[in-house]
């Protein structure tokens, strides 16, 4: 997956693509608007689009159907204030450009946290603390309380204030603004960190002996790691 953004006036159109993608498309009329900043200017905004491509046999591309996309195609969009500024780089978040700017340039800028993550058969999008997730649902990896697949980006209402997200093979991990880690999905090999091998259908807080705030998380197929900030 990847992000592209451009300055334009955004229109909230909620019509999903329903066909196979064998070529790229930039038609915003087919891309739903998932989120709009409260500070978005009524006349002008920055539209950020999420693109995906490759194998989508389990709906992980987010296009509404099982498909294979051989070119990057737009999946969703969101509208930001023309004065937005990307936040500092964090795993699972879109990093800002490493350019030193005068303090006057940053005055009035609105920080927006944006991130994406791809698991084995599921995907996630993070925008300003909100988490959308979609794809194969077995094992509970989507965190909606069931194991059904979801073919379009869907907001997970069990979480808020999310700072970063990491997707594994059959499980998912999220870090919130309080430095707390939540995991859900298949619990085999102890990947969830809950001292049992049970699956979790909704996000569950990971508890341990550490006292410091957790600042980074990462995951792979069947294991998870975190870094604390002392």
JSON list of C-alpha atoms in Angstrom, two decimals:
[
{"chain": "A", "resi": 1, "resn": "UNK", "atom": "CA", "xyz": [0.00, 0.00, 0.00]},
{"chain": "A", "resi": 2, "resn": "UNK", "atom": "CA", "xyz": [1.04, 3.60, -0.47]},
{"chain": "A", "resi": 3, "resn": "UNK", "atom": "CA", "xyz": [-0.16, 7.18, 0.00]},
{"chain": "A", "resi": 4, "resn": "UNK", "atom": "CA", "xyz": [-0.47, 9.98, -2.52]},
{"chain": "A", "resi": 5, "resn": "UNK", "atom": "CA", "xyz": [-1.81, 13.44, -1.80]},
{"chain": "A", "resi": 6, "resn": "UNK", "atom": "CA", "xyz": [-2.72, 16.56, -3.69]},
{"chain": "A", "resi": 7, "resn": "UNK", "atom": "CA", "xyz": [-4.36, 19.91, -2.98]},
{"chain": "A", "resi": 8, "resn": "UNK", "atom": "CA", "xyz": [-7.94, 20.13, -4.12]},
{"chain": "A", "resi": 9, "resn": "UNK", "atom": "CA", "xyz": [-11.46, 20.48, -2.83]},
{"chain": "A", "resi": 10, "resn": "UNK", "atom": "CA", "xyz": [-12.64, 17.12, -1.52]},
{"chain": "A", "resi": 11, "resn": "UNK", "atom": "CA", "xyz": [-16.11, 15.75, -2.17]},
{"chain": "A", "resi": 12, "resn": "UNK", "atom": "CA", "xyz": [-17.50, 13.07, 0.21]},
{"chain": "A", "resi": 13, "resn": "UNK", "atom": "CA", "xyz": [-18.52, 10.38, -2.25]},
{"chain": "A", "resi": 14, "resn": "UNK", "atom": "CA", "xyz": [-19.23, 6.93, -0.80]},
{"chain": "A", "resi": 15, "resn": "UNK", "atom": "CA", "xyz": [-19.26, 4.60, -3.81]},
{"chain": "A", "resi": 16, "resn": "UNK", "atom": "CA", "xyz": [-17.01, 1.54, -3.75]},
{"chain": "A", "resi": 17, "resn": "UNK", "atom": "CA", "xyz": [-15.24, -0.04, -6.70]},
{"chain": "A", "resi": 18, "resn": "UNK", "atom": "CA", "xyz": [-16.92, -3.31, -7.72]},
{"chain": "A", "resi": 19, "resn": "UNK", "atom": "CA", "xyz": [-14.74, -4.64, -10.53]},
{"chain": "A", "resi": 20, "resn": "UNK", "atom": "CA", "xyz": [-11.36, -6.18, -11.12]},
{"chain": "A", "resi": 21, "resn": "UNK", "atom": "CA", "xyz": [-8.46, -3.77, -11.51]},
{"chain": "A", "resi": 22, "resn": "UNK", "atom": "CA", "xyz": [-6.02, -4.45, -14.33]},
{"chain": "A", "resi": 23, "resn": "UNK", "atom": "CA", "xyz": [-4.90, -0.83, -14.68]},
{"chain": "A", "resi": 24, "resn": "UNK", "atom": "CA", "xyz": [-4.32, 2.19, -12.49]},
{"chain": "A", "resi": 25, "resn": "UNK", "atom": "CA", "xyz": [-7.04, 4.77, -11.94]},
{"chain": "A", "resi": 26, "resn": "UNK", "atom": "CA", "xyz": [-7.06, 8.28, -10.53]},
{"chain": "A", "resi": 27, "resn": "UNK", "atom": "CA", "xyz": [-10.80, 8.90, -10.68]},
{"chain": "A", "resi": 28, "resn": "UNK", "atom": "CA", "xyz": [-11.73, 10.33, -7.29]},
{"chain": "A", "resi": 29, "resn": "UNK", "atom": "CA", "xyz": [-15.45, 9.70, -8.04]},
{"chain": "A", "resi": 30, "resn": "UNK", "atom": "CA", "xyz": [-14.87, 6.02, -7.30]},
{"chain": "A", "resi": 31, "resn": "UNK", "atom": "CA", "xyz": [-12.92, 6.53, -4.09]},
{"chain": "A", "resi": 32, "resn": "UNK", "atom": "CA", "xyz": [-14.83, 6.94, -0.79]},
{"chain": "A", "resi": 33, "resn": "UNK", "atom": "CA", "xyz": [-13.92, 9.66, 1.69]},
{"chain": "A", "resi": 34, "resn": "UNK", "atom": "CA", "xyz": [-13.29, 7.93, 5.03]},
{"chain": "A", "resi": 35, "resn": "UNK", "atom": "CA", "xyz": [-12.32, 10.87, 7.20]},
{"chain": "A", "resi": 36, "resn": "UNK", "atom": "CA", "xyz": [-12.30, 14.67, 7.14]},
{"chain": "A", "resi": 37, "resn": "UNK", "atom": "CA", "xyz": [-10.33, 16.92, 9.47]},
{"chain": "A", "resi": 38, "resn": "UNK", "atom": "CA", "xyz": [-12.35, 19.25, 11.70]},
{"chain": "A", "resi": 39, "resn": "UNK", "atom": "CA", "xyz": [-10.02, 22.05, 10.71]},
{"chain": "A", "resi": 40, "resn": "UNK", "atom": "CA", "xyz": [-10.42, 21.52, 6.95]},
{"chain": "A", "resi": 41, "resn": "UNK", "atom": "CA", "xyz": [-10.88, 24.76, 5.03]},
{"chain": "A", "resi": 42, "resn": "UNK", "atom": "CA", "xyz": [-14.28, 24.92, 3.32]},
{"chain": "A", "resi": 43, "resn": "UNK", "atom": "CA", "xyz": [-12.76, 26.14, 0.06]},
{"chain": "A", "resi": 44, "resn": "UNK", "atom": "CA", "xyz": [-9.54, 24.18, -0.16]},
{"chain": "A", "resi": 45, "resn": "UNK", "atom": "CA", "xyz": [-8.14, 20.99, 1.34]},
{"chain": "A", "resi": 46, "resn": "UNK", "atom": "CA", "xyz": [-5.46, 18.37, 0.83]},
{"chain": "A", "resi": 47, "resn": "UNK", "atom": "CA", "xyz": [-6.85, 15.04, -0.31]},
{"chain": "A", "resi": 48, "resn": "UNK", "atom": "CA", "xyz": [-4.74, 12.05, 0.68]},
{"chain": "A", "resi": 49, "resn": "UNK", "atom": "CA", "xyz": [-5.48, 8.79, -1.16]},
{"chain": "A", "resi": 50, "resn": "UNK", "atom": "CA", "xyz": [-4.62, 5.25, -0.14]},
{"chain": "A", "resi": 51, "resn": "UNK", "atom": "CA", "xyz": [-3.49, 2.95, -2.98]},
{"chain": "A", "resi": 52, "resn": "UNK", "atom": "CA", "xyz": [-3.12, -0.84, -2.95]},
{"chain": "A", "resi": 53, "resn": "UNK", "atom": "CA", "xyz": [-2.10, -3.54, -5.40]},
{"chain": "A", "resi": 54, "resn": "UNK", "atom": "CA", "xyz": [-1.22, -7.24, -5.61]},
{"chain": "A", "resi": 55, "resn": "UNK", "atom": "CA", "xyz": [-3.12, -10.27, -4.38]},
{"chain": "A", "resi": 56, "resn": "UNK", "atom": "CA", "xyz": [-6.50, -9.56, -2.82]},
{"chain": "A", "resi": 57, "resn": "UNK", "atom": "CA", "xyz": [-7.97, -13.05, -2.50]},
{"chain": "A", "resi": 58, "resn": "UNK", "atom": "CA", "xyz": [-9.14, -12.32, 1.06]},
{"chain": "A", "resi": 59, "resn": "UNK", "atom": "CA", "xyz": [-10.22, -8.71, 0.56]},
{"chain": "A", "resi": 60, "resn": "UNK", "atom": "CA", "xyz": [-6.98, -7.26, 1.91]},
{"chain": "A", "resi": 61, "resn": "UNK", "atom": "CA", "xyz": [-6.73, -4.74, -0.93]},
{"chain": "A", "resi": 62, "resn": "UNK", "atom": "CA", "xyz": [-9.87, -3.00, 0.32]},
{"chain": "A", "resi": 63, "resn": "UNK", "atom": "CA", "xyz": [-11.62, -2.70, -3.04]},
{"chain": "A", "resi": 64, "resn": "UNK", "atom": "CA", "xyz": [-14.85, -4.41, -1.95]},
{"chain": "A", "resi": 65, "resn": "UNK", "atom": "CA", "xyz": [-14.24, -7.74, -3.71]},
{"chain": "A", "resi": 66, "resn": "UNK", "atom": "CA", "xyz": [-11.68, -10.51, -3.98]},
{"chain": "A", "resi": 67, "resn": "UNK", "atom": "CA", "xyz": [-9.37, -9.44, -6.78]},
{"chain": "A", "resi": 68, "resn": "UNK", "atom": "CA", "xyz": [-5.82, -9.18, -8.09]},
{"chain": "A", "resi": 69, "resn": "UNK", "atom": "CA", "xyz": [-4.57, -5.69, -8.93]},
{"chain": "A", "resi": 70, "resn": "UNK", "atom": "CA", "xyz": [-1.50, -5.53, -11.14]},
{"chain": "A", "resi": 71, "resn": "UNK", "atom": "CA", "xyz": [-1.26, -1.74, -10.85]},
{"chain": "A", "resi": 72, "resn": "UNK", "atom": "CA", "xyz": [-1.66, 0.59, -7.85]},
{"chain": "A", "resi": 73, "resn": "UNK", "atom": "CA", "xyz": [-5.32, 1.59, -7.56]},
{"chain": "A", "resi": 74, "resn": "UNK", "atom": "CA", "xyz": [-7.04, 4.01, -5.16]},
{"chain": "A", "resi": 75, "resn": "UNK", "atom": "CA", "xyz": [-8.93, 2.45, -2.25]},
{"chain": "A", "resi": 76, "resn": "UNK", "atom": "CA", "xyz": [-9.92, 5.31, 0.03]},
{"chain": "A", "resi": 77, "resn": "UNK", "atom": "CA", "xyz": [-9.26, 8.99, 0.65]},
{"chain": "A", "resi": 78, "resn": "UNK", "atom": "CA", "xyz": [-9.36, 11.48, 3.49]},
{"chain": "A", "resi": 79, "resn": "UNK", "atom": "CA", "xyz": [-9.36, 15.25, 3.58]},
{"chain": "A", "resi": 80, "resn": "UNK", "atom": "CA", "xyz": [-6.88, 17.35, 5.57]},
{"chain": "A", "resi": 81, "resn": "UNK", "atom": "CA", "xyz": [-6.46, 21.02, 6.30]},
{"chain": "A", "resi": 82, "resn": "UNK", "atom": "CA", "xyz": [-4.18, 22.81, 3.80]},
{"chain": "A", "resi": 83, "resn": "UNK", "atom": "CA", "xyz": [-2.00, 23.70, 6.82]},
{"chain": "A", "resi": 84, "resn": "UNK", "atom": "CA", "xyz": [-1.47, 20.08, 7.90]},
{"chain": "A", "resi": 85, "resn": "UNK", "atom": "CA", "xyz": [1.96, 18.77, 8.84]},
{"chain": "A", "resi": 86, "resn": "UNK", "atom": "CA", "xyz": [2.87, 15.09, 9.09]},
{"chain": "A", "resi": 87, "resn": "UNK", "atom": "CA", "xyz": [3.98, 13.98, 12.54]},
{"chain": "A", "resi": 88, "resn": "UNK", "atom": "CA", "xyz": [7.38, 12.55, 13.51]},
{"chain": "A", "resi": 89, "resn": "UNK", "atom": "CA", "xyz": [8.24, 9.08, 12.14]},
{"chain": "A", "resi": 90, "resn": "UNK", "atom": "CA", "xyz": [6.85, 6.18, 14.19]},
{"chain": "A", "resi": 91, "resn": "UNK", "atom": "CA", "xyz": [6.47, 2.55, 13.01]},
{"chain": "A", "resi": 92, "resn": "UNK", "atom": "CA", "xyz": [3.06, 2.23, 11.40]},
{"chain": "A", "resi": 93, "resn": "UNK", "atom": "CA", "xyz": [2.87, 5.96, 10.72]},
{"chain": "A", "resi": 94, "resn": "UNK", "atom": "CA", "xyz": [3.74, 8.00, 7.67]},
{"chain": "A", "resi": 95, "resn": "UNK", "atom": "CA", "xyz": [6.99, 9.91, 8.42]},
{"chain": "A", "resi": 96, "resn": "UNK", "atom": "CA", "xyz": [7.56, 13.56, 7.72]},
{"chain": "A", "resi": 97, "resn": "UNK", "atom": "CA", "xyz": [10.33, 14.67, 5.40]},
{"chain": "A", "resi": 98, "resn": "UNK", "atom": "CA", "xyz": [13.67, 15.04, 7.23]},
{"chain": "A", "resi": 99, "resn": "UNK", "atom": "CA", "xyz": [14.03, 18.74, 6.46]},
{"chain": "A", "resi": 100, "resn": "UNK", "atom": "CA", "xyz": [14.92, 21.43, 9.01]},
{"chain": "A", "resi": 101, "resn": "UNK", "atom": "CA", "xyz": [12.53, 24.36, 8.71]},
{"chain": "A", "resi": 102, "resn": "UNK", "atom": "CA", "xyz": [12.40, 27.70, 10.54]},
{"chain": "A", "resi": 103, "resn": "UNK", "atom": "CA", "xyz": [9.98, 27.86, 13.46]},
{"chain": "A", "resi": 104, "resn": "UNK", "atom": "CA", "xyz": [7.93, 30.49, 11.64]},
{"chain": "A", "resi": 105, "resn": "UNK", "atom": "CA", "xyz": [7.15, 27.96, 8.90]},
{"chain": "A", "resi": 106, "resn": "UNK", "atom": "CA", "xyz": [5.51, 25.60, 11.40]},
{"chain": "A", "resi": 107, "resn": "UNK", "atom": "CA", "xyz": [3.32, 28.23, 13.01]},
{"chain": "A", "resi": 108, "resn": "UNK", "atom": "CA", "xyz": [-0.35, 27.40, 12.52]},
{"chain": "A", "resi": 109, "resn": "UNK", "atom": "CA", "xyz": [0.41, 23.92, 11.22]},
{"chain": "A", "resi": 110, "resn": "UNK", "atom": "CA", "xyz": [-1.85, 21.04, 12.27]},
{"chain": "A", "resi": 111, "resn": "UNK", "atom": "CA", "xyz": [-0.08, 17.77, 13.10]},
{"chain": "A", "resi": 112, "resn": "UNK", "atom": "CA", "xyz": [-1.79, 14.72, 11.60]},
{"chain": "A", "resi": 113, "resn": "UNK", "atom": "CA", "xyz": [-0.73, 11.15, 12.37]},
{"chain": "A", "resi": 114, "resn": "UNK", "atom": "CA", "xyz": [-1.10, 8.87, 9.36]},
{"chain": "A", "resi": 115, "resn": "UNK", "atom": "CA", "xyz": [0.03, 5.27, 8.98]},
{"chain": "A", "resi": 116, "resn": "UNK", "atom": "CA", "xyz": [-0.53, 2.00, 7.15]},
{"chain": "A", "resi": 117, "resn": "UNK", "atom": "CA", "xyz": [0.36, -1.61, 7.82]},
{"chain": "A", "resi": 118, "resn": "UNK", "atom": "CA", "xyz": [-0.04, -4.86, 5.87]},
{"chain": "A", "resi": 119, "resn": "UNK", "atom": "CA", "xyz": [-0.37, -8.30, 7.43]},
{"chain": "A", "resi": 120, "resn": "UNK", "atom": "CA", "xyz": [-0.53, -11.67, 5.72]},
{"chain": "A", "resi": 121, "resn": "UNK", "atom": "CA", "xyz": [-4.15, -11.31, 4.59]},
{"chain": "A", "resi": 122, "resn": "UNK", "atom": "CA", "xyz": [-5.30, -8.08, 6.26]},
{"chain": "A", "resi": 123, "resn": "UNK", "atom": "CA", "xyz": [-4.48, -4.39, 6.10]},
{"chain": "A", "resi": 124, "resn": "UNK", "atom": "CA", "xyz": [-4.88, -1.32, 8.31]},
{"chain": "A", "resi": 125, "resn": "UNK", "atom": "CA", "xyz": [-5.04, 2.45, 7.98]},
{"chain": "A", "resi": 126, "resn": "UNK", "atom": "CA", "xyz": [-4.39, 4.92, 10.81]},
{"chain": "A", "resi": 127, "resn": "UNK", "atom": "CA", "xyz": [-5.55, 8.53, 10.61]},
{"chain": "A", "resi": 128, "resn": "UNK", "atom": "CA", "xyz": [-5.37, 10.88, 13.59]},
{"chain": "A", "resi": 129, "resn": "UNK", "atom": "CA", "xyz": [-5.98, 8.17, 16.20]},
{"chain": "A", "resi": 130, "resn": "UNK", "atom": "CA", "xyz": [-8.66, 6.31, 14.24]},
{"chain": "A", "resi": 131, "resn": "UNK", "atom": "CA", "xyz": [-8.00, 2.78, 12.98]},
{"chain": "A", "resi": 132, "resn": "UNK", "atom": "CA", "xyz": [-9.58, 1.25, 9.88]},
{"chain": "A", "resi": 133, "resn": "UNK", "atom": "CA", "xyz": [-8.90, -2.43, 9.22]},
{"chain": "A", "resi": 134, "resn": "UNK", "atom": "CA", "xyz": [-10.02, -4.96, 6.60]},
{"chain": "A", "resi": 135, "resn": "UNK", "atom": "CA", "xyz": [-9.26, -8.32, 4.99]},
{"chain": "A", "resi": 136, "resn": "UNK", "atom": "CA", "xyz": [-9.43, -11.92, 6.20]},
{"chain": "A", "resi": 137, "resn": "UNK", "atom": "CA", "xyz": [-11.03, -12.24, 9.62]},
{"chain": "A", "resi": 138, "resn": "UNK", "atom": "CA", "xyz": [-10.24, -15.77, 10.80]},
{"chain": "A", "resi": 139, "resn": "UNK", "atom": "CA", "xyz": [-8.70, -15.93, 14.24]},
{"chain": "A", "resi": 140, "resn": "UNK", "atom": "CA", "xyz": [-10.23, -12.54, 15.03]},
{"chain": "A", "resi": 141, "resn": "UNK", "atom": "CA", "xyz": [-7.32, -10.61, 13.50]},
{"chain": "A", "resi": 142, "resn": "UNK", "atom": "CA", "xyz": [-9.60, -7.70, 12.48]},
{"chain": "A", "resi": 143, "resn": "UNK", "atom": "CA", "xyz": [-10.78, -7.10, 16.06]},
{"chain": "A", "resi": 144, "resn": "UNK", "atom": "CA", "xyz": [-14.48, -6.65, 15.34]},
{"chain": "A", "resi": 145, "resn": "UNK", "atom": "CA", "xyz": [-15.68, -9.43, 17.67]},
{"chain": "A", "resi": 146, "resn": "UNK", "atom": "CA", "xyz": [-16.18, -11.98, 14.89]},
{"chain": "A", "resi": 147, "resn": "UNK", "atom": "CA", "xyz": [-14.13, -13.91, 12.33]},
{"chain": "A", "resi": 148, "resn": "UNK", "atom": "CA", "xyz": [-15.91, -12.78, 9.17]},
{"chain": "A", "resi": 149, "resn": "UNK", "atom": "CA", "xyz": [-13.92, -11.17, 6.34]},
{"chain": "A", "resi": 150, "resn": "UNK", "atom": "CA", "xyz": [-14.28, -7.45, 5.68]},
{"chain": "A", "resi": 151, "resn": "UNK", "atom": "CA", "xyz": [-13.67, -6.28, 2.12]},
{"chain": "A", "resi": 152, "resn": "UNK", "atom": "CA", "xyz": [-13.57, -2.50, 2.59]},
{"chain": "A", "resi": 153, "resn": "UNK", "atom": "CA", "xyz": [-11.76, -0.30, 5.15]},
{"chain": "A", "resi": 154, "resn": "UNK", "atom": "CA", "xyz": [-13.93, -0.36, 8.28]},
{"chain": "A", "resi": 155, "resn": "UNK", "atom": "CA", "xyz": [-13.48, 1.69, 11.44]},
{"chain": "A", "resi": 156, "resn": "UNK", "atom": "CA", "xyz": [-12.65, -0.38, 14.54]},
{"chain": "A", "resi": 157, "resn": "UNK", "atom": "CA", "xyz": [-14.67, 1.27, 17.29]},
{"chain": "A", "resi": 158, "resn": "UNK", "atom": "CA", "xyz": [-13.01, -0.80, 20.03]},
{"chain": "A", "resi": 159, "resn": "UNK", "atom": "CA", "xyz": [-9.93, 1.45, 19.87]},
{"chain": "A", "resi": 160, "resn": "UNK", "atom": "CA", "xyz": [-9.24, 5.17, 19.97]},
{"chain": "A", "resi": 161, "resn": "UNK", "atom": "CA", "xyz": [-6.22, 7.45, 20.25]},
{"chain": "A", "resi": 162, "resn": "UNK", "atom": "CA", "xyz": [-4.13, 4.93, 18.30]},
{"chain": "A", "resi": 163, "resn": "UNK", "atom": "CA", "xyz": [-0.55, 6.10, 17.62]},
{"chain": "A", "resi": 164, "resn": "UNK", "atom": "CA", "xyz": [0.76, 3.19, 15.57]},
{"chain": "A", "resi": 165, "resn": "UNK", "atom": "CA", "xyz": [-0.37, -0.18, 14.25]},
{"chain": "A", "resi": 166, "resn": "UNK", "atom": "CA", "xyz": [1.49, -3.36, 13.28]},
{"chain": "A", "resi": 167, "resn": "UNK", "atom": "CA", "xyz": [-0.08, -6.39, 11.60]},
{"chain": "A", "resi": 168, "resn": "UNK", "atom": "CA", "xyz": [1.29, -9.92, 11.82]},
{"chain": "A", "resi": 169, "resn": "UNK", "atom": "CA", "xyz": [0.31, -13.12, 10.11]},
{"chain": "A", "resi": 170, "resn": "UNK", "atom": "CA", "xyz": [-2.79, -13.92, 12.15]},
{"chain": "A", "resi": 171, "resn": "UNK", "atom": "CA", "xyz": [-2.77, -11.18, 14.78]},
{"chain": "A", "resi": 172, "resn": "UNK", "atom": "CA", "xyz": [-2.69, -7.40, 15.12]},
{"chain": "A", "resi": 173, "resn": "UNK", "atom": "CA", "xyz": [-1.05, -4.91, 17.49]},
{"chain": "A", "resi": 174, "resn": "UNK", "atom": "CA", "xyz": [-1.91, -1.28, 18.29]},
{"chain": "A", "resi": 175, "resn": "UNK", "atom": "CA", "xyz": [-0.17, 1.31, 20.46]},
{"chain": "A", "resi": 176, "resn": "UNK", "atom": "CA", "xyz": [-2.26, 4.16, 21.90]},
{"chain": "A", "resi": 177, "resn": "UNK", "atom": "CA", "xyz": [-1.37, 7.66, 23.09]},
{"chain": "A", "resi": 178, "resn": "UNK", "atom": "CA", "xyz": [-1.04, 6.46, 26.71]},
{"chain": "A", "resi": 179, "resn": "UNK", "atom": "CA", "xyz": [1.72, 4.04, 25.77]},
{"chain": "A", "resi": 180, "resn": "UNK", "atom": "CA", "xyz": [-0.57, 1.03, 26.13]},
{"chain": "A", "resi": 181, "resn": "UNK", "atom": "CA", "xyz": [-0.39, -1.94, 23.77]},
{"chain": "A", "resi": 182, "resn": "UNK", "atom": "CA", "xyz": [-3.45, -3.87, 22.59]},
{"chain": "A", "resi": 183, "resn": "UNK", "atom": "CA", "xyz": [-3.33, -7.17, 20.70]},
{"chain": "A", "resi": 184, "resn": "UNK", "atom": "CA", "xyz": [-5.97, -9.35, 19.11]},
{"chain": "A", "resi": 185, "resn": "UNK", "atom": "CA", "xyz": [-6.36, -12.30, 16.75]},
{"chain": "A", "resi": 186, "resn": "UNK", "atom": "CA", "xyz": [-4.82, -15.77, 16.85]},
{"chain": "A", "resi": 187, "resn": "UNK", "atom": "CA", "xyz": [-2.90, -16.38, 20.07]},
{"chain": "A", "resi": 188, "resn": "UNK", "atom": "CA", "xyz": [-0.78, -19.32, 18.97]},
{"chain": "A", "resi": 189, "resn": "UNK", "atom": "CA", "xyz": [2.87, -19.34, 20.11]},
{"chain": "A", "resi": 190, "resn": "UNK", "atom": "CA", "xyz": [2.03, -16.60, 22.63]},
{"chain": "A", "resi": 191, "resn": "UNK", "atom": "CA", "xyz": [2.04, -13.89, 19.95]},
{"chain": "A", "resi": 192, "resn": "UNK", "atom": "CA", "xyz": [-0.60, -11.83, 21.78]},
{"chain": "A", "resi": 193, "resn": "UNK", "atom": "CA", "xyz": [1.27, -11.64, 25.08]},
{"chain": "A", "resi": 194, "resn": "UNK", "atom": "CA", "xyz": [-1.68, -12.63, 27.29]},
{"chain": "A", "resi": 195, "resn": "UNK", "atom": "CA", "xyz": [0.01, -15.69, 28.84]},
{"chain": "A", "resi": 196, "resn": "UNK", "atom": "CA", "xyz": [-2.42, -18.02, 27.05]},
{"chain": "A", "resi": 197, "resn": "UNK", "atom": "CA", "xyz": [-2.78, -19.35, 23.52]},
{"chain": "A", "resi": 198, "resn": "UNK", "atom": "CA", "xyz": [-6.42, -18.28, 23.18]},
{"chain": "A", "resi": 199, "resn": "UNK", "atom": "CA", "xyz": [-7.61, -16.12, 20.31]},
{"chain": "A", "resi": 200, "resn": "UNK", "atom": "CA", "xyz": [-8.94, -12.64, 21.02]},
{"chain": "A", "resi": 201, "resn": "UNK", "atom": "CA", "xyz": [-11.78, -11.36, 18.85]},
{"chain": "A", "resi": 202, "resn": "UNK", "atom": "CA", "xyz": [-11.49, -7.76, 20.10]},
{"chain": "A", "resi": 203, "resn": "UNK", "atom": "CA", "xyz": [-8.44, -5.71, 21.14]},
{"chain": "A", "resi": 204, "resn": "UNK", "atom": "CA", "xyz": [-7.16, -6.65, 24.61]},
{"chain": "A", "resi": 205, "resn": "UNK", "atom": "CA", "xyz": [-4.68, -4.72, 26.75]},
{"chain": "A", "resi": 206, "resn": "UNK", "atom": "CA", "xyz": [-1.28, -6.38, 27.14]},
{"chain": "A", "resi": 207, "resn": "UNK", "atom": "CA", "xyz": [-0.17, -6.32, 30.77]},
{"chain": "A", "resi": 208, "resn": "UNK", "atom": "CA", "xyz": [3.32, -6.98, 32.12]},
{"chain": "A", "resi": 209, "resn": "UNK", "atom": "CA", "xyz": [5.96, -6.12, 34.70]},
{"chain": "A", "resi": 210, "resn": "UNK", "atom": "CA", "xyz": [7.28, -2.98, 33.00]},
{"chain": "A", "resi": 211, "resn": "UNK", "atom": "CA", "xyz": [6.69, 0.45, 34.53]},
{"chain": "A", "resi": 212, "resn": "UNK", "atom": "CA", "xyz": [7.74, 2.66, 31.64]},
{"chain": "A", "resi": 213, "resn": "UNK", "atom": "CA", "xyz": [5.58, 3.83, 28.76]},
{"chain": "A", "resi": 214, "resn": "UNK", "atom": "CA", "xyz": [5.80, 1.78, 25.57]},
{"chain": "A", "resi": 215, "resn": "UNK", "atom": "CA", "xyz": [6.83, 3.90, 22.58]},
{"chain": "A", "resi": 216, "resn": "UNK", "atom": "CA", "xyz": [7.33, 1.41, 19.71]},
{"chain": "A", "resi": 217, "resn": "UNK", "atom": "CA", "xyz": [5.73, -1.87, 18.62]},
{"chain": "A", "resi": 218, "resn": "UNK", "atom": "CA", "xyz": [6.51, -4.32, 15.83]},
{"chain": "A", "resi": 219, "resn": "UNK", "atom": "CA", "xyz": [5.29, -7.74, 14.81]},
{"chain": "A", "resi": 220, "resn": "UNK", "atom": "CA", "xyz": [5.87, -10.50, 12.30]},
{"chain": "A", "resi": 221, "resn": "UNK", "atom": "CA", "xyz": [4.17, -13.80, 11.54]},
{"chain": "A", "resi": 222, "resn": "UNK", "atom": "CA", "xyz": [3.85, -15.22, 15.04]},
{"chain": "A", "resi": 223, "resn": "UNK", "atom": "CA", "xyz": [5.74, -12.91, 17.39]},
{"chain": "A", "resi": 224, "resn": "UNK", "atom": "CA", "xyz": [5.60, -9.35, 18.71]},
{"chain": "A", "resi": 225, "resn": "UNK", "atom": "CA", "xyz": [8.11, -6.87, 20.16]},
{"chain": "A", "resi": 226, "resn": "UNK", "atom": "CA", "xyz": [7.91, -3.52, 21.97]},
{"chain": "A", "resi": 227, "resn": "UNK", "atom": "CA", "xyz": [10.29, -0.83, 23.24]},
{"chain": "A", "resi": 228, "resn": "UNK", "atom": "CA", "xyz": [9.74, 1.06, 26.50]},
{"chain": "A", "resi": 229, "resn": "UNK", "atom": "CA", "xyz": [10.68, 4.67, 27.15]},
{"chain": "A", "resi": 230, "resn": "UNK", "atom": "CA", "xyz": [12.32, 5.23, 30.55]}
]
